[in-house]
Amino acid sequence: MPNPTQPTASHFINGTYVEDTAGAEIPVIYPATGEQIGVVHEATPAIIEQAITSAKAAQKAWAAMSGTERGRILRRAADMIRECNHDLSVLETYDTGKPMSETLYVDATSGADALEYFGGLAGSLTGEHIQLGEDWVYTRREALGLCVGIGAWNYPTQIACWKGAPALACGNAMIFKPSETTPLCALKIAEILHEAGLPAGLYNVIQGTGAVGAPLVTDPRVDKVSLTGSVPTGRKVYAAAAEGIKHVTMELGGKSPLIIFDDASLEDAVGGAILANFYSSGQVCSNGTRVFVQKGIKEAFLKRLHERLQTVVMGDPLDEATNFGPMVSERQMQIVQGFIEKGKAEGARLVCGGERIGTEGFFLEPTVFADVTDGMTIATDEIFGPVMSVLDFETEDEAIARANATEFGLSAGVFTTDLARGHRVIAQMEAGSCFINSYNDAPVEAPFGGAKNSGVGRENSKAAIEHYSQMKSVYVRMGAVDAPF
Ligand code: NDP
């Protein structure tokens, strides 16, 4: 393994690294070179059992601590993450291939933000007192118990923290299963949490494919499942969790619209479209991949976009000058190449990109299609790669109707200098996380999540507390009981 900061075993259970070589090997591939840089073993049934047992054993005492005590540990972990930001960013780059120019500023940082924010909230989680004449009701905000987090591969550090931080703040235990494509980062988060003082068993990480996620979801000892993944996986996991009437958060895919009106600042709109399509090589769930540009500025928009894309620095993700990395895996690269071919075959105009670069690693050029129509595959399906579809429109009503004509509802954006129009359009977007004259900002203070098939529940912000705790209400009678018999 080239990086000394890499985790030392496949799983982290009950406060320590655990190995079980009986589990199938999962190679860890560095996406920038295609080289194997490590191996982890899929969790065996014994490992899954160990994780569940230790989490169950630890949870009640954790929930019984004061929120302030729990929060202090989370905030300490946040500080430690910031102190190791460089090493964690290198690890994120090894796991995902995303360039250090991103990972140094986004991944561990956003994970630390979540731990700091929910650590701060933990001490203020309360119920309420409801006076009913002499009698009264009080409510207790209680932990759900054992939460399972299942992650996608695009933001392994961030997802591990976005799920872990609110779960732990509310007094739950968590078992986190990263994507098999990016197994490393969550282990480091578990290690840091325990070094920060988290009692053993409260944040366990076990590796594996969906075959490991599935038994976790159906285990009767699990109270909640939070998945970040695609809509088809979401359907399966939601259905399996429903069998046990479990709480769920589903953060699923999208095909989000970005509407650019002809009064927008062209430079900002082009910048917004770049952020909405090419950050993390396009592997972002909330990306605005259907870019609706009002007819009057379409050619000027495409010209400026093309010019700015010439300045992309693609290459070694460990070089901080690089600002565009590879696809996470060969498979993902092939999926995206398939969509590019479909785009060409269905008659979209290729403005730039479309090619694989080099034979080592999984690099694809940032790709822009224009003259895309609503029914084309590249306009209807989530691609999860650096492929922007530009569609043109004439009127506001038309743009709104076409933007909403999708099963997805994760995000939406609008660029205009007419702020009244900006708010009016966003109010009509069937989407959970929206932007006006910006794109893809995800501060921990703001709720994040999807409408329609893009998911249920919200991560981040105070809204996440509702999804990791439950209310108990207690009626207290002060006088005699008046029974009919
Ligand atoms: P997948 O849906 O393929 O997988 C998500 C996770 O679920 C993985 O850890 C996977 O394991 C696991 N899994 C698969 N099948 C099951 C099952 N039957 N039971 C339990 N767990 C299972 O998504 P990707 O990893 O390919 O990530 C890309 C997708 O994630 C995109 O659609 C993207 O939009 C979405 N996403 C959504 C975000 C959001 O917040 N809304 C953020 C980021 C991504 P394994 O892969 O190891 O087999």
Coordinates of C-alpha atoms and ligand atoms in Angstrom, one line a residue:
M1 CA 0.0 0.0 0.0
P2 CA 1.6 3.3 -1.0
N3 CA 0.0 5.4 1.6
P4 CA 1.0 5.0 5.3
T5 CA -2.3 6.5 6.5
Q6 CA -4.3 3.7 5.0
P7 CA -6.4 1.6 7.4
T8 CA -4.8 -1.5 8.8
A9 CA -7.7 -4.1 8.3
S10 CA -10.9 -4.5 6.5
H11 CA -13.4 -3.8 9.3
F12 CA -13.7 -1.6 12.4
I13 CA -15.8 -3.2 15.1
N14 CA -16.1 -2.6 18.8
G15 CA -13.5 0.1 18.8
T16 CA -10.8 -1.8 16.9
Y17 CA -9.7 -3.0 13.5
V18 CA -10.8 -6.5 12.7
E19 CA -9.8 -8.9 9.9
D20 CA -11.5 -12.0 8.6
T21 CA -9.8 -13.4 5.6
A22 CA -12.6 -15.9 5.1
G23 CA -14.5 -13.1 3.4
A24 CA -14.2 -12.7 -0.4
E25 CA -11.4 -10.3 -1.5
I26 CA -12.4 -6.9 -2.7
P27 CA -9.5 -5.2 -4.6
V28 CA -8.9 -1.5 -3.9
I29 CA -8.2 0.2 -7.2
Y30 CA -6.6 3.6 -7.6
P31 CA -8.8 5.2 -10.3
A32 CA -6.0 7.4 -11.7
T33 CA -3.8 4.5 -12.7
G34 CA -6.0 1.4 -12.5
E35 CA -3.4 -0.1 -10.1
Q36 CA -4.5 -2.3 -7.2
I37 CA -3.4 -0.5 -4.1
G38 CA -4.9 -2.7 -1.5
V39 CA -7.4 -5.3 -0.7
V40 CA -10.2 -5.7 1.9
H41 CA -12.3 -8.7 2.7
E42 CA -16.1 -8.8 2.5
A43 CA -17.8 -9.2 5.8
T44 CA -18.7 -12.8 6.6
P45 CA -21.8 -13.6 8.6
A46 CA -19.6 -13.8 11.7
I47 CA -18.3 -10.2 11.1
I48 CA -21.9 -8.9 10.5
E49 CA -23.0 -10.6 13.8
Q50 CA -20.0 -9.1 15.7
A51 CA -20.9 -5.6 14.4
I52 CA -24.5 -5.9 15.4
T53 CA -23.8 -7.4 18.8
S54 CA -21.3 -4.8 19.7
A55 CA -23.4 -1.9 18.5
K56 CA -26.4 -3.2 20.5
A57 CA -24.3 -3.7 23.6
A58 CA -23.0 -0.1 23.5
Q59 CA -26.0 1.9 22.4
K60 CA -28.1 2.2 25.6
A61 CA -25.3 3.6 27.8
W62 CA -24.4 6.1 25.0
A63 CA -28.1 7.2 24.8
A64 CA -28.1 7.6 28.6
M65 CA -25.2 10.1 28.5
S66 CA -26.1 13.8 28.4
G67 CA -26.2 15.3 24.9
T68 CA -23.5 17.7 25.9
E69 CA -21.2 14.8 26.8
R70 CA -21.9 13.0 23.5
G71 CA -21.5 16.3 21.6
R72 CA -18.1 16.9 23.1
I73 CA -16.8 13.7 21.7
L74 CA -18.2 14.5 18.2
R75 CA -16.7 18.0 18.3
R76 CA -13.3 16.5 19.4
A77 CA -13.5 14.1 16.4
A78 CA -14.2 17.1 14.2
D79 CA -11.1 18.9 15.4
M80 CA -9.0 15.7 14.9
I81 CA -10.3 15.3 11.3
R82 CA -9.3 18.9 10.6
E83 CA -5.8 18.2 12.0
C84 CA -5.4 15.2 9.7
N85 CA -7.1 16.9 6.7
H86 CA -4.1 16.4 4.4
D87 CA -3.8 12.7 5.1
L88 CA -7.5 12.1 4.9
S89 CA -7.7 14.0 1.6
V90 CA -4.9 11.8 0.2
L91 CA -6.9 8.8 1.3
E92 CA -10.1 10.1 -0.3
T93 CA -8.1 10.7 -3.5
Y94 CA -6.8 7.1 -3.4
D95 CA -10.4 5.8 -2.8
T96 CA -12.2 7.9 -5.5
G97 CA -9.6 9.4 -7.8
K98 CA -10.9 12.9 -7.1
P99 CA -8.2 15.5 -7.3
M100 CA -6.5 16.9 -4.2
S101 CA -7.7 20.4 -5.3
E102 CA -11.1 19.1 -4.3
T103 CA -10.5 16.6 -1.5
L104 CA -8.4 19.1 0.5
Y105 CA -11.3 21.5 0.7
V106 CA -14.5 19.4 0.5
D107 CA -14.4 15.9 1.9
A108 CA -12.8 15.6 5.3
T109 CA -13.8 19.3 5.8
S110 CA -17.5 18.6 5.2
G111 CA -17.3 15.5 7.4
A112 CA -15.8 17.6 10.2
D113 CA -18.5 20.2 9.7
A114 CA -21.2 17.6 10.2
L115 CA -19.5 16.3 13.4
E116 CA -19.1 19.8 14.7
Y117 CA -22.6 20.9 13.9
F118 CA -24.4 17.8 15.3
G119 CA -22.0 17.8 18.2
G120 CA -23.1 21.3 19.0
L121 CA -26.8 20.4 18.6
A122 CA -26.6 17.3 20.8
G123 CA -26.8 19.2 24.1
S124 CA -29.9 21.1 23.0
L125 CA -32.1 18.1 22.0
T126 CA -35.1 18.3 24.2
G127 CA -38.7 17.3 24.5
E128 CA -41.5 19.7 25.5
H129 CA -44.0 20.2 28.3
I130 CA -47.7 20.5 27.4
Q131 CA -49.9 21.7 30.2
L132 CA -53.5 20.3 30.1
G133 CA -55.2 21.9 33.0
E134 CA -53.9 20.1 36.1
D135 CA -52.6 17.2 34.0
W136 CA -49.7 17.5 31.7
V137 CA -47.9 15.7 28.9
Y138 CA -44.2 15.7 28.5
T139 CA -42.3 14.5 25.5
R140 CA -38.9 12.8 25.4
R141 CA -36.7 12.8 22.3
E142 CA -35.2 9.4 22.3
A143 CA -32.7 7.5 20.1
L144 CA -34.0 5.0 17.5
G145 CA -31.4 2.4 18.6
L146 CA -29.2 0.8 15.9
C147 CA -28.9 2.6 12.6
V148 CA -27.4 1.2 9.5
G149 CA -25.7 3.5 7.0
I150 CA -25.0 2.4 3.4
G151 CA -22.9 4.6 1.3
A152 CA -22.3 5.4 -2.4
W153 CA -18.8 5.7 -3.7
N154 CA -18.6 9.3 -4.7
Y155 CA -18.1 11.0 -1.3
P156 CA -17.0 8.1 1.0
T157 CA -15.7 10.4 3.9
Q158 CA -18.6 12.8 3.7
I159 CA -21.3 10.2 3.6
A160 CA -19.8 8.3 6.5
C161 CA -19.9 11.5 8.6
W162 CA -23.2 12.9 7.3
K163 CA -24.9 9.7 8.5
G164 CA -22.8 9.0 11.6
A165 CA -22.8 12.5 13.1
P166 CA -26.6 13.0 13.5
A167 CA -27.1 9.3 14.4
L168 CA -24.5 9.5 17.2
A169 CA -25.7 13.0 18.4
C170 CA -29.1 11.5 19.0
G171 CA -27.8 8.6 21.0
N172 CA -27.8 5.8 18.4
A173 CA -25.2 3.3 17.4
M174 CA -24.2 3.0 13.7
I175 CA -23.0 0.3 11.4
F176 CA -21.7 1.8 8.2
K177 CA -21.2 -0.2 5.0
P178 CA -19.2 1.8 2.4
S179 CA -19.5 1.1 -1.2
E180 CA -17.2 -1.8 -2.2
T181 CA -15.6 0.6 -4.7
T182 CA -14.4 3.0 -2.0
P183 CA -13.8 1.0 1.2
L184 CA -11.0 3.0 2.8
C185 CA -12.2 6.4 4.1
A186 CA -15.0 5.3 6.5
L187 CA -12.5 3.1 8.4
K188 CA -10.4 6.2 9.1
I189 CA -13.5 8.1 10.3
A190 CA -14.3 5.2 12.7
E191 CA -10.7 5.2 14.0
I192 CA -10.8 8.9 14.6
L193 CA -14.2 8.8 16.4
H194 CA -12.9 6.2 18.8
E195 CA -9.6 8.1 19.4
A196 CA -11.8 11.1 20.2
G197 CA -13.4 9.1 23.0
L198 CA -16.4 7.4 21.4
P199 CA -17.1 4.3 23.4
A200 CA -16.4 1.0 21.6
G201 CA -19.1 -0.4 19.4
L202 CA -20.9 2.8 18.6
Y203 CA -19.6 3.3 15.1
N204 CA -18.7 0.1 13.3
V205 CA -17.6 -0.1 9.6
I206 CA -17.9 -3.4 7.7
Q207 CA -17.1 -4.0 4.1
G208 CA -18.9 -5.7 1.3
T209 CA -21.2 -5.5 -1.6
G210 CA -25.0 -5.3 -1.5
A211 CA -24.9 -8.8 -0.3
V212 CA -23.6 -7.5 3.1
G213 CA -26.0 -4.5 3.0
A214 CA -29.1 -6.6 2.5
P215 CA -28.9 -8.7 5.7
L216 CA -28.2 -5.6 7.7
V217 CA -31.3 -4.0 6.4
T218 CA -33.5 -6.9 7.3
D219 CA -32.0 -7.7 10.7
P220 CA -34.7 -7.3 13.3
R221 CA -32.2 -5.6 15.7
V222 CA -31.7 -2.7 13.2
D223 CA -34.1 0.2 13.7
K224 CA -33.2 2.5 10.9
V225 CA -31.6 2.4 7.5
S226 CA -30.0 5.4 5.7
L227 CA -29.0 4.7 2.2
T228 CA -27.1 6.9 -0.3
G229 CA -27.3 5.3 -3.7
S230 CA -29.2 4.9 -6.9
V231 CA -33.0 4.8 -7.3
P232 CA -33.1 1.1 -8.2
T233 CA -31.1 0.2 -5.1
G234 CA -33.2 2.6 -3.1
R235 CA -36.4 0.8 -4.2
K236 CA -35.0 -2.5 -3.0
V237 CA -33.6 -1.3 0.3
Y238 CA -36.7 0.8 1.1
A239 CA -38.9 -2.3 0.4
A240 CA -36.7 -4.5 2.6
A241 CA -36.8 -2.0 5.4
A242 CA -40.5 -1.6 5.1
E243 CA -40.9 -5.3 5.9
G244 CA -39.6 -4.6 9.4
I245 CA -41.4 -1.2 9.6
K246 CA -38.0 0.5 10.0
H247 CA -37.2 4.2 9.8
V248 CA -35.5 5.1 6.5
T249 CA -33.6 8.0 4.9
M250 CA -33.1 7.5 1.2
E251 CA -30.7 9.8 -0.6
L252 CA -31.0 8.7 -4.2
G253 CA -30.1 9.8 -7.7
G254 CA -31.2 12.7 -9.8
K255 CA -31.4 14.3 -13.3
S256 CA -31.6 17.8 -12.1
P257 CA -32.5 20.9 -14.2
L258 CA -30.5 24.1 -14.3
I259 CA -32.4 26.9 -16.0
I260 CA -30.5 29.8 -17.4
F261 CA -32.5 32.9 -18.4
D262 CA -31.2 35.3 -21.0
D263 CA -30.8 38.1 -18.4
A264 CA -28.4 36.0 -16.3
S265 CA -24.7 37.0 -15.9
L266 CA -23.2 34.8 -18.7
E267 CA -20.0 34.3 -16.8
D268 CA -21.8 33.2 -13.6
A269 CA -24.2 31.0 -15.5
V270 CA -21.3 29.2 -17.3
G271 CA -19.5 28.9 -14.0
G272 CA -22.6 27.5 -12.4
A273 CA -23.1 25.0 -15.2
I274 CA -19.5 23.9 -14.8
L275 CA -19.9 23.4 -11.1
A276 CA -23.2 21.6 -11.8
N277 CA -21.6 19.1 -14.2
F278 CA -17.9 18.7 -13.9
Y279 CA -17.0 18.9 -10.2
S280 CA -15.8 15.4 -9.1
S281 CA -15.8 14.5 -12.8
G282 CA -19.6 14.8 -12.8
Q283 CA -20.1 12.1 -10.1
V284 CA -22.4 14.1 -7.9
C285 CA -26.0 13.1 -7.2
S286 CA -27.4 16.7 -7.2
N287 CA -25.7 17.7 -10.5
G288 CA -27.7 19.9 -12.8
T289 CA -27.2 17.8 -15.9
R290 CA -30.1 19.1 -17.9
V291 CA -29.0 22.7 -18.6
F292 CA -32.0 24.6 -20.1
V293 CA -30.6 27.7 -21.8
Q294 CA -33.0 30.4 -23.1
K295 CA -32.7 30.6 -26.9
G296 CA -31.3 34.2 -27.1
I297 CA -28.1 33.3 -25.3
K298 CA -27.6 29.7 -26.2
E299 CA -24.7 30.1 -28.7
A300 CA -22.9 32.7 -26.5
F301 CA -23.3 30.3 -23.6
L302 CA -21.9 27.4 -25.5
K303 CA -19.0 29.5 -26.9
R304 CA -18.0 30.7 -23.4
L305 CA -18.4 27.2 -21.9
H306 CA -16.2 25.7 -24.6
E307 CA -13.5 28.4 -24.0
R308 CA -13.5 27.8 -20.2
L309 CA -13.4 24.0 -20.6
Q310 CA -10.1 24.4 -22.5
T311 CA -8.5 25.4 -19.2
V312 CA -9.4 22.1 -17.5
V313 CA -6.3 20.5 -15.9
M314 CA -6.7 16.8 -16.1
G315 CA -4.0 14.5 -14.8
D316 CA -2.4 13.2 -11.6
P317 CA -5.0 13.8 -8.9
L318 CA -2.3 14.0 -6.2
D319 CA -0.9 17.1 -8.0
E320 CA -2.7 20.1 -6.5
A321 CA -2.7 21.8 -9.9
T322 CA -5.0 19.1 -11.3
N323 CA -8.6 20.1 -11.2
F324 CA -10.2 17.2 -13.1
G325 CA -9.8 13.6 -12.1
P326 CA -10.8 10.2 -13.5
M327 CA -14.0 8.2 -13.2
V328 CA -14.1 6.2 -10.0
S329 CA -13.9 2.8 -11.8
E330 CA -13.5 1.2 -15.1
R331 CA -17.1 0.1 -14.9
Q332 CA -18.3 3.7 -14.3
M333 CA -16.2 4.9 -17.2
Q334 CA -17.7 2.3 -19.5
I335 CA -21.2 3.3 -18.4
V336 CA -20.6 6.9 -19.1
Q337 CA -19.0 6.1 -22.5
G338 CA -22.1 4.1 -23.3
F339 CA -24.2 7.3 -22.7
I340 CA -21.9 9.4 -24.8
E341 CA -22.4 7.0 -27.7
K342 CA -26.2 7.1 -27.1
G343 CA -26.1 10.9 -27.2
K344 CA -24.4 10.8 -30.6
A345 CA -26.6 8.1 -32.0
E346 CA -29.8 9.9 -30.9
G347 CA -28.7 13.1 -32.7
A348 CA -27.4 15.4 -30.0
R349 CA -24.7 17.8 -31.2
L350 CA -21.3 17.0 -29.5
V351 CA -19.9 20.5 -28.6
C352 CA -16.7 19.2 -26.9
G353 CA -15.2 16.2 -25.2
G354 CA -16.5 12.7 -25.5
E355 CA -13.2 10.8 -25.5
R356 CA -11.3 8.7 -23.1
I357 CA -7.8 10.2 -22.3
G358 CA -4.9 7.8 -22.0
T359 CA -5.1 4.1 -21.3
E360 CA -4.0 4.1 -17.7
G361 CA -6.7 5.2 -15.3
F362 CA -10.3 6.0 -16.1
F363 CA -10.1 9.5 -17.5
L364 CA -12.9 10.9 -19.6
E365 CA -13.0 14.4 -21.1
P366 CA -15.6 16.9 -19.9
T367 CA -18.3 16.5 -22.5
V368 CA -21.0 18.9 -23.6
F369 CA -23.9 18.0 -25.9
A370 CA -26.2 20.7 -27.4
D371 CA -29.5 20.5 -29.2
V372 CA -30.6 17.9 -26.7
T373 CA -34.3 17.2 -26.7
D374 CA -36.3 16.0 -23.7
G375 CA -36.8 12.4 -24.8
M376 CA -33.1 11.6 -25.6
T377 CA -31.5 9.1 -23.2
I378 CA -28.9 11.6 -22.1
A379 CA -31.7 13.9 -21.0
T380 CA -33.8 11.3 -19.1
D381 CA -31.2 9.0 -17.4
E382 CA -28.8 9.7 -14.6
I383 CA -25.3 9.4 -16.2
F384 CA -23.1 10.1 -13.1
G385 CA -20.2 11.3 -15.2
P386 CA -18.9 14.5 -16.9
V387 CA -21.7 14.8 -19.5
M388 CA -23.7 18.0 -19.8
S389 CA -26.8 18.2 -21.9
V390 CA -27.8 21.6 -23.1
L391 CA -31.5 22.0 -24.0
D392 CA -33.0 25.3 -25.2
F393 CA -36.3 26.9 -24.3
E394 CA -38.3 30.1 -25.0
T395 CA -40.6 30.9 -22.1
E396 CA -40.5 30.6 -18.3
D397 CA -43.6 28.4 -18.2
E398 CA -42.2 26.0 -20.8
A399 CA -38.9 25.7 -18.9
I400 CA -40.7 25.0 -15.6
A401 CA -42.9 22.3 -17.1
R402 CA -40.0 20.6 -18.9
A403 CA -37.7 20.8 -15.9
N404 CA -40.3 19.0 -13.8
A405 CA -41.1 16.3 -16.3
T406 CA -38.9 13.7 -14.7
E407 CA -39.2 10.9 -12.1
F408 CA -36.3 12.5 -10.1
G409 CA -36.5 15.5 -7.8
L410 CA -33.2 16.0 -6.1
S411 CA -32.1 19.4 -7.1
A412 CA -32.8 22.4 -9.3
G413 CA -31.1 25.7 -10.1
V414 CA -31.9 28.9 -11.8
F415 CA -29.7 31.7 -13.1
T416 CA -31.3 35.1 -13.6
T417 CA -30.7 38.7 -12.5
D418 CA -34.5 39.1 -12.0
L419 CA -34.7 37.9 -8.4
A420 CA -38.5 37.8 -8.3
R421 CA -38.4 35.4 -11.2
G422 CA -35.7 33.4 -9.5
H423 CA -37.8 32.8 -6.4
R424 CA -41.0 32.3 -8.5
V425 CA -39.3 29.6 -10.6
I426 CA -37.7 27.8 -7.7
A427 CA -41.0 27.7 -5.8
Q428 CA -42.4 25.7 -8.7
M429 CA -39.5 23.2 -8.9
E430 CA -40.3 19.7 -7.8
A431 CA -37.0 19.2 -6.0
G432 CA -35.5 19.1 -2.5
S433 CA -32.3 21.1 -2.7
C434 CA -32.4 24.2 -4.9
F435 CA -30.1 27.0 -5.9
I436 CA -30.5 30.6 -7.2
N437 CA -27.5 32.0 -9.0
S438 CA -25.4 29.2 -7.6
Y439 CA -25.1 25.4 -7.8
N440 CA -24.2 22.5 -5.6
D441 CA -23.6 24.3 -2.3
A442 CA -24.2 21.8 0.5
P443 CA -23.6 23.5 3.9
V444 CA -24.3 21.3 6.9
E445 CA -26.8 24.0 8.2
A446 CA -29.1 23.4 5.2
P447 CA -31.4 20.4 4.8
F448 CA -30.3 18.1 1.9
G449 CA -32.4 15.5 0.2
G450 CA -34.8 14.7 -2.6
A451 CA -38.4 14.9 -3.7
K452 CA -40.2 12.4 -5.9
N453 CA -38.1 9.3 -6.7
S454 CA -34.9 11.0 -5.4
G455 CA -35.6 10.0 -1.9
V456 CA -37.3 10.4 1.5
G457 CA -36.0 12.2 4.6
R458 CA -33.4 14.9 4.8
E459 CA -29.7 14.9 5.8
N460 CA -27.9 17.7 7.5
S461 CA -29.5 20.7 9.4
K462 CA -31.9 20.3 12.3
A463 CA -34.2 18.4 10.0
A464 CA -31.9 15.4 10.3
I465 CA -32.6 15.1 14.0
E466 CA -36.2 14.2 13.1
H467 CA -34.8 11.2 11.1
Y468 CA -32.5 9.9 13.8
S469 CA -34.7 10.2 16.9
Q470 CA -38.3 9.6 17.9
M471 CA -40.7 11.3 20.3
K472 CA -42.2 9.5 23.3
S473 CA -45.1 11.3 24.8
V474 CA -46.0 10.8 28.5
Y475 CA -49.4 11.7 29.9
V476 CA -49.2 12.5 33.6
R477 CA -52.5 12.5 35.6
M478 CA -52.4 14.6 38.7
G479 CA -55.8 13.6 40.1
A480 CA -58.0 10.5 40.6
V481 CA -58.7 8.2 37.7
D482 CA -62.3 8.4 36.5
A483 CA -63.0 4.9 35.0
P484 CA -66.5 3.8 33.8
F485 CA -66.5 0.5 35.7
Ligands
NDP1 P1 -25.7 1.9 -5.7 O1 -27.2 2.2 -5.6 O2 -25.2 1.0 -6.7 O3 -25.2 1.4 -4.3 C1 -25.3 2.2 -3.1 C2 -24.9 1.3 -1.9 O4 -25.9 0.3 -1.7 C3 -23.6 0.6 -2.1 O5 -22.9 0.6 -0.9 C4 -24.1 -0.8 -2.5 O6 -23.1 -1.8 -2.3 C5 -25.3 -0.9 -1.7 N1 -26.3 -1.9 -2.1 C6 -26.5 -2.4 -3.4 N2 -27.5 -3.2 -3.3 C7 -28.0 -3.4 -2.1 C8 -29.0 -4.1 -1.4 N3 -29.8 -4.9 -2.1 N4 -29.1 -4.0 -0.1 C9 -28.3 -3.2 0.6 N5 -27.3 -2.4 0.1 C10 -27.1 -2.5 -1.3 O7 -25.1 3.4 -5.9 P2 -23.6 3.7 -6.3 O8 -22.7 3.3 -5.2 O9 -23.3 3.3 -7.7 O10 -23.6 5.3 -6.3 C11 -24.2 6.1 -7.3 C12 -25.6 6.5 -7.0 O11 -25.7 7.1 -5.7 C13 -26.1 7.4 -8.0 O12 -27.4 7.1 -8.4 C14 -26.2 8.7 -7.2 O13 -27.2 9.6 -7.7 C15 -26.5 8.3 -5.9 N6 -26.1 9.3 -4.9 C16 -27.1 10.0 -4.2 C17 -26.7 11.0 -3.4 C18 -27.7 11.7 -2.6 O14 -27.4 12.2 -1.5 N7 -29.0 11.8 -3.0 C19 -25.3 11.3 -3.1 C20 -24.4 10.5 -3.8 C21 -24.8 9.5 -4.7 P3 -22.0 -2.0 -3.4 O15 -21.9 -0.9 -4.4 O16 -20.8 -2.2 -2.6 O17 -22.4 -3.3 -4.1

